[in-house]
Amino acid sequence: MFIIRLPKPQKLFLVIILIGSFFSHFPSPSLIISSVEFIGEATLPTGLSFQKTEIGGLSGITYDAKNNLYYAISDDTGRKAPPRFYTFKIDLSQGKLTDNGVTPVNVTNLLNTNNQPFSLNTSDTEGIAFTSKNTIFVSSEGNIYNQVNPFIDEFSLASGQTISTLPIPDKFLPDPQKKKGIRSNLGFESLSITPDEKFLFTASENALIQDGKEAKSGIGTSCRILEYNLLTKQPEREFLYQTQPVKPFFNPTGKFASGLSDLLALDNQGHFISIERSFTGFGFTIFLFQISLNNATDIRNFDSIAKVDTSEIKPVEKKLLLDLRNLDVSLDNIEGLTLGAKLPSGEQSLILISDNNFRGLQQTQILAFKLKPEPPLTRLLRRLRILNP
């Protein structure tokens, strides 16, 4: 019998490798992203017609893995056609996205609770999330000037019929005096459901009126993330999300808009990817962040965070994943994101989509990325640090 005696450092390394191999065979309770790699772009021109509608205003996107289809919501309020969502095929079979890799295959009108298409200016649909029950949830910013409240409704994927409506907490609802609630066009832009389909999340794109100011050049804003329990169909926790200050290098128009445009639940443990989108008067600034709710303060009982000592509130934790200005592409108005198909390498894809605002100088832009999760050994060491602080 041979006994190999290893020096102590090598013993420790071998033990770590063996334990890491053991843990790697079990599903991770959380998904932490270490890097994001760009793998291609496709564009659809403004004015593109499909089934007697103009494709455009695509503000959110979600993925149906079983059928390998993507559903994208249009924020058309009824000017071009009734409020609707599109079904797309996106070809990533070669491990990248090419300009002819996106194909529209269907369009479905959304129907209100009276089983009729939404009439003009009664909705502003921005977020979309798919469920395994062959339904989608859709968020609408509403129309403050027409006194139309925001909504989050569940629709049949096949027919577009309304199935259920989630109640909106009063603090998010605008009042005629403009003292509270979401701001015009800065409401429920985002929507995401956890993989176990127990929770749905949305957020205000900017601060509620009673919570603080909207984003300005060089100044961020205080958004609220809102959690729903999909078993009870009731709102639960709320969290503070601080956006990144963005100061344009050059802004000849003086126009500026910035905010939280979408969320993507990565796991059931409170980890997300967020998009912060800014129009700086001369192009777009787009950030992807990985965020965690785990140490954030539940602010559901604070009707106004402006009236609370901010030292009592911990916002969600943020880590910059990617500044899209570093890509060799001309960025459009990116507003939506979803996990997509698994790539031939087995790695997870990420899809981003832009809202062209139905303007001739813009286009519908689809960007594809490869997500690289943290290695099993890194995950193990992080767990050990948690278990043995």
C-alpha atoms as one frame of an Amber mdcrd trajectory, in Angstrom:
protein
   0.000   0.000   0.000   1.409   3.330  -1.056   0.750   6.473   0.972   1.335
   9.805  -0.742   2.084  12.543   1.733   1.243  15.979   0.409   2.535  19.253
   1.842  -0.136  21.068   3.855  -0.894  23.782   1.230  -1.384  21.110  -1.433
  -3.638  19.113   0.919  -5.814  22.154   1.459  -5.986  22.831  -2.266  -6.948
  19.200  -2.965  -9.675  19.308  -0.312 -11.091  22.512  -1.810 -11.108  20.972
  -5.303 -12.861  17.812  -4.060 -15.473  19.762  -2.124 -15.957  22.119  -5.055
 -16.514  19.153  -7.363 -19.042  17.740  -4.883 -20.996  21.022  -4.695 -20.894
  21.557  -8.463 -23.199  18.562  -8.957 -25.996  20.288  -7.076 -28.032  23.217
  -8.375 -26.861  26.527  -7.030 -29.384  28.328  -4.854 -28.312  31.595  -6.430
 -26.957  32.790  -9.755 -24.087  35.247  -9.545 -22.789  36.631 -12.850 -19.052
  37.169 -13.193 -19.040  38.702 -16.694 -21.162  39.516 -19.744 -19.871  38.935
 -23.289 -21.429  40.577 -26.360 -22.304  38.036 -29.100 -24.135  40.034 -31.737
 -26.810  42.466 -32.855 -29.884  42.481 -35.070 -32.077  45.404 -36.087 -35.584
  45.854 -37.431 -36.235  49.090 -39.345 -38.841  51.580 -38.178 -41.965  51.263
 -40.291 -41.666  47.482 -40.670 -45.169  46.086 -41.209 -46.301  42.704 -39.917
 -49.866  41.354 -40.030 -51.251  44.854 -40.709 -49.433  46.398 -37.747 -46.261
  48.440 -37.457 -43.613  46.732 -35.342 -42.264  49.236 -32.856 -42.308  50.588
 -29.342 -40.928  47.284 -27.999 -40.368  48.107 -24.351 -40.112  44.662 -22.763
 -39.270  41.103 -23.758 -39.687  37.667 -22.154 -38.724  34.101 -23.120 -40.725
  30.880 -23.473 -38.041  28.183 -23.168 -40.380  25.261 -23.901 -41.261  26.629
 -27.346 -38.067  28.661 -27.880 -40.109  31.800 -28.531 -39.819  35.395 -27.352
 -42.718  37.744 -26.580 -42.182  41.496 -26.816 -44.679  44.102 -25.617 -45.332
  47.259 -27.618 -46.002  50.501 -25.751 -48.252  51.736 -28.555 -51.183  53.378
 -26.779 -53.453  52.773 -29.758 -52.069  55.357 -32.182 -50.735  52.842 -34.720
 -52.797  49.770 -33.767 -54.438  48.394 -30.611 -52.111  47.588 -27.662 -50.411
  44.270 -28.472 -47.460  41.955 -28.092 -45.351  40.264 -30.750 -43.960  36.737
 -30.926 -40.421  36.399 -32.294 -37.943  33.686 -33.124 -34.339  34.608 -32.309
 -31.678  32.348 -33.792 -28.696  31.763 -31.507 -27.889  28.295 -32.872 -24.413
  29.392 -33.997 -23.591  30.886 -30.624 -24.113  34.422 -31.864 -26.807  36.766
 -33.197 -26.682  38.043 -36.761 -28.725  40.767 -38.418 -31.112  38.275 -40.024
 -31.479  36.273 -36.802 -34.772  37.821 -35.604 -38.071  36.810 -37.212 -41.594
  37.969 -36.227 -44.085  35.086 -36.259 -47.243  36.437 -34.618 -48.976  39.471
 -33.124 -51.650  39.306 -30.398 -53.925  42.138 -29.285 -54.474  42.604 -25.554
 -58.112  42.579 -24.473 -59.474  44.482 -21.474 -61.786  43.130 -18.779 -64.717
  43.668 -21.166 -62.982  41.374 -23.657 -62.410  44.281 -26.032 -59.189  45.827
 -27.375 -57.947  48.663 -25.192 -59.180  51.983 -26.517 -56.864  54.879 -27.340
 -54.756  56.190 -24.415 -56.182  53.827 -21.805 -52.923  51.922 -21.445 -49.162
  52.382 -21.819 -47.875  48.823 -21.737 -44.163  48.621 -20.886 -43.218  45.368
 -19.090 -43.913  41.714 -19.882 -43.227  38.403 -18.089 -44.086  34.861 -19.233
 -45.467  32.085 -16.998 -45.527  28.315 -17.470 -49.349  28.461 -17.427 -49.177
  29.960 -20.937 -50.011  33.399 -19.664 -48.141  36.681 -19.570 -48.187  39.480
 -17.032 -48.069  42.986 -18.490 -47.433  46.267 -16.689 -48.862  49.589 -17.833
 -47.778  53.066 -16.777 -51.306  54.329 -17.342 -52.003  57.892 -18.413 -51.873
  60.464 -15.642 -53.266  63.280 -17.776 -56.297  61.167 -18.711 -56.604  59.955
 -15.097 -55.912  56.372 -16.177 -54.190  54.419 -13.415 -51.272  52.046 -13.958
 -52.047  48.351 -13.929 -50.400  44.933 -13.768 -52.644  42.361 -15.443 -52.352
  38.725 -16.457 -53.358  37.819 -20.027 -53.873  34.623 -21.983 -50.926  34.014
 -24.265 -53.145  32.574 -26.985 -56.111  34.960 -26.965 -54.856  38.102 -25.211
 -57.835  37.981 -22.832 -57.460  39.429 -19.335 -57.271  36.664 -16.711 -56.468
  38.501 -13.487 -55.552  41.940 -12.155 -53.065  42.661  -9.385 -53.968  45.386
  -6.865 -51.742  48.479  -6.940 -50.746  49.935  -3.531 -52.205  53.391  -3.027
 -48.810  55.105  -2.682 -48.108  54.295  -6.361 -51.395  55.707  -7.653 -51.268
  59.337  -8.832 -53.721  61.854  -7.427 -55.225  64.886  -9.227 -53.177  67.266
  -7.059 -49.927  65.538  -8.152 -48.841  65.116  -4.535 -48.139  61.385  -4.723
 -47.772  58.379  -6.976 -45.857  57.672 -10.137 -44.820  60.474 -12.451 -46.019
  60.737 -16.034 -44.211  58.191 -18.239 -41.981  57.162 -15.290 -44.041  54.362
 -13.797 -44.055  50.550 -14.101 -41.532  50.193 -16.918 -40.122  46.908 -15.558
 -41.555  43.444 -14.919 -40.030  40.087 -13.968 -41.040  36.785 -12.351 -38.765
  34.538 -10.291 -37.909  31.123 -11.811 -40.138  29.328  -9.270 -42.980  31.686
 -10.306 -43.802  32.547  -6.707 -42.988  36.254  -6.920 -43.376  39.044  -9.456
 -41.392  42.273  -9.355 -41.890  45.673 -10.903 -40.495  49.123 -10.102 -41.097
  52.794 -10.627 -38.800  54.132 -13.336 -38.115  57.235 -11.217 -38.965  58.321
  -7.688 -42.607  58.502  -6.672 -43.653  62.125  -6.312 -43.684  61.882  -2.500
 -40.316  60.061  -2.411 -38.102  62.634  -4.088 -37.087  64.236  -7.360 -36.841
  62.695 -10.783 -33.428  62.107 -12.338 -31.549  65.133 -13.657 -28.205  65.576
 -15.350 -25.615  64.411 -12.816 -28.286  63.434 -10.258 -29.816  59.966  -9.746
 -33.301  59.177  -8.493 -34.887  56.980  -5.797 -37.003  54.242  -7.391 -39.186
  51.738  -5.550 -39.078  48.031  -6.359 -42.451  46.393  -5.646 -42.795  42.661
  -4.923 -45.974  40.622  -5.456 -46.740  37.185  -4.053 -48.239  35.324  -7.012
 -49.816  32.702  -4.750 -51.952  35.320  -2.999 -51.887  37.900  -5.843 -51.080
  40.556  -3.227 -48.285  43.132  -2.981 -45.718  42.465  -0.271 -42.286  44.018
   0.226 -40.855  47.192  -1.300 -37.222  48.228  -1.716 -35.285  51.386  -2.476
 -33.269  51.400  -5.710 -30.933  54.325  -6.325 -30.067  54.999  -9.956 -26.619
  55.962 -11.147 -26.021  59.700 -11.721 -25.309  60.349 -15.397 -23.760  63.589
 -16.620 -23.529  64.032 -20.398 -20.217  65.042 -21.880 -22.036  66.940 -24.615
 -25.715  67.843 -24.686 -26.551  70.404 -27.385 -30.322  69.785 -27.101 -30.585
  70.170 -23.319 -32.927  67.147 -23.232 -32.285  64.523 -20.566 -34.102  61.447
 -19.251 -32.807  58.662 -17.036 -34.218  55.815 -14.976 -34.687  52.139 -14.181
 -36.162  50.589 -17.322 -36.276  46.861 -16.557 -35.519  44.095 -14.051 -34.685
  40.434 -14.634 -34.924  37.877 -11.816 -31.910  35.557 -12.047 -32.902  33.156
  -9.278 -35.237  32.709  -6.302 -32.726  34.265  -3.904 -33.179  37.973  -4.636
 -30.598  38.442  -7.406 -31.490  40.440 -10.536 -30.033  42.176 -13.543 -31.275
  45.742 -13.980 -31.113  48.127 -16.927 -30.579  51.814 -16.328 -31.221  53.771
 -19.503 -30.410  57.449 -20.010 -31.031  59.723 -22.963 -28.361  62.387 -22.798
 -29.498  64.601 -25.660 -26.918  63.125 -28.002 -27.292  59.367 -27.715 -27.971
  56.810 -25.001 -26.119  55.647 -21.918 -27.031  52.081 -20.927 -25.810  50.300
 -17.780 -26.370  46.687 -16.769 -26.169  46.071 -13.023 -26.376  42.926 -10.943
 -28.430  43.714  -7.859 -29.321  41.943  -4.632 -32.330  42.516  -2.383 -30.933
  40.398   0.445 -29.699  43.184   2.726 -32.111  45.888   1.591 -34.670  47.483
   3.922 -38.338  46.684   3.375 -39.882  50.164   2.915 -43.499  49.143   2.328
 -44.618  50.935   5.507 -43.003  54.223   4.465 -45.506  56.237   2.451 -42.758
  58.762   1.761 -39.055  58.003   2.098 -38.394  61.753   1.875 -39.817  62.006
   5.401 -37.639  59.224   6.813 -34.076  59.389   8.093 -32.191  57.923   5.136
 -29.697  56.265   7.494 -32.553  53.922   8.461 -32.886  52.638   4.886 -30.480
  50.305   3.108 -31.018  50.395  -0.664 -30.549  47.338  -2.857 -26.922  46.420
  -3.484 -25.650  47.093  -6.997 -22.643  45.890  -8.973 -21.898  47.194 -12.466
 -21.836  44.355 -14.985 -21.475  46.309 -18.217 -21.418  49.866 -19.563 -22.826
  49.323 -23.050 -21.045  52.413 -24.346 -17.950  50.187 -24.407 -19.497  48.022
 -27.143 -18.699  48.680 -30.781 -22.346  49.381 -31.633 -24.484  52.481 -31.931
 -26.906  52.190 -29.026 -30.615  52.798 -29.378 -33.272  53.189 -26.678 -32.692
  49.884 -24.823 -35.580  49.212 -22.432 -36.139  45.450 -22.063 -34.166  42.306
 -21.227 -34.686  38.585 -20.732 -32.734  35.394 -20.309 -32.782  33.647 -23.682
 -31.951  30.279 -25.167 -29.002  28.227 -23.974 -26.072  28.614 -26.367 -24.389
  25.620 -28.076 -21.643  25.919 -25.449 -24.273  25.356 -22.746 -23.918  28.897
 -21.466 -26.887  31.169 -20.807 -27.808  33.929 -23.266 -29.177  37.361 -22.396
 -31.310  39.370 -24.841 -31.856  43.154 -24.778 -34.368  45.060 -26.920 -34.956
  48.731 -27.743 -38.053  50.902 -28.051 -37.768  52.859 -31.309 -40.555  55.277
 -30.297 -41.901  54.807 -33.862 -39.401  57.458 -34.993 -37.650  57.281 -38.327
 -34.215  58.111 -36.915 -34.412  55.144 -34.538 -34.702  51.381 -35.011 -35.658
  48.287 -33.070 -32.339  46.947 -31.814 -31.829  43.456 -30.393 -28.542  42.759
 -28.596 -27.370  39.300 -27.506 -24.904  38.430 -24.759 -23.346  35.385 -23.143
 -23.561  35.241 -19.344 -20.645  33.769 -17.474 -21.578  32.649 -13.929 -19.080
  32.556 -11.127 -17.018  29.324 -11.154 -18.004  26.505  -8.758 -14.853  27.033
  -6.678 -15.588  30.734  -6.280 -19.156  29.862  -5.310 -17.857  27.372  -2.772
 -15.450  29.855  -1.204 -18.207  32.460  -1.039 -20.486  29.938   0.721 -17.741
  29.030   3.159 -17.246  32.695   3.970 -20.957  32.944   4.652 -20.924  29.865
   6.848 -17.711  30.885   8.620 -17.616  34.699   8.710
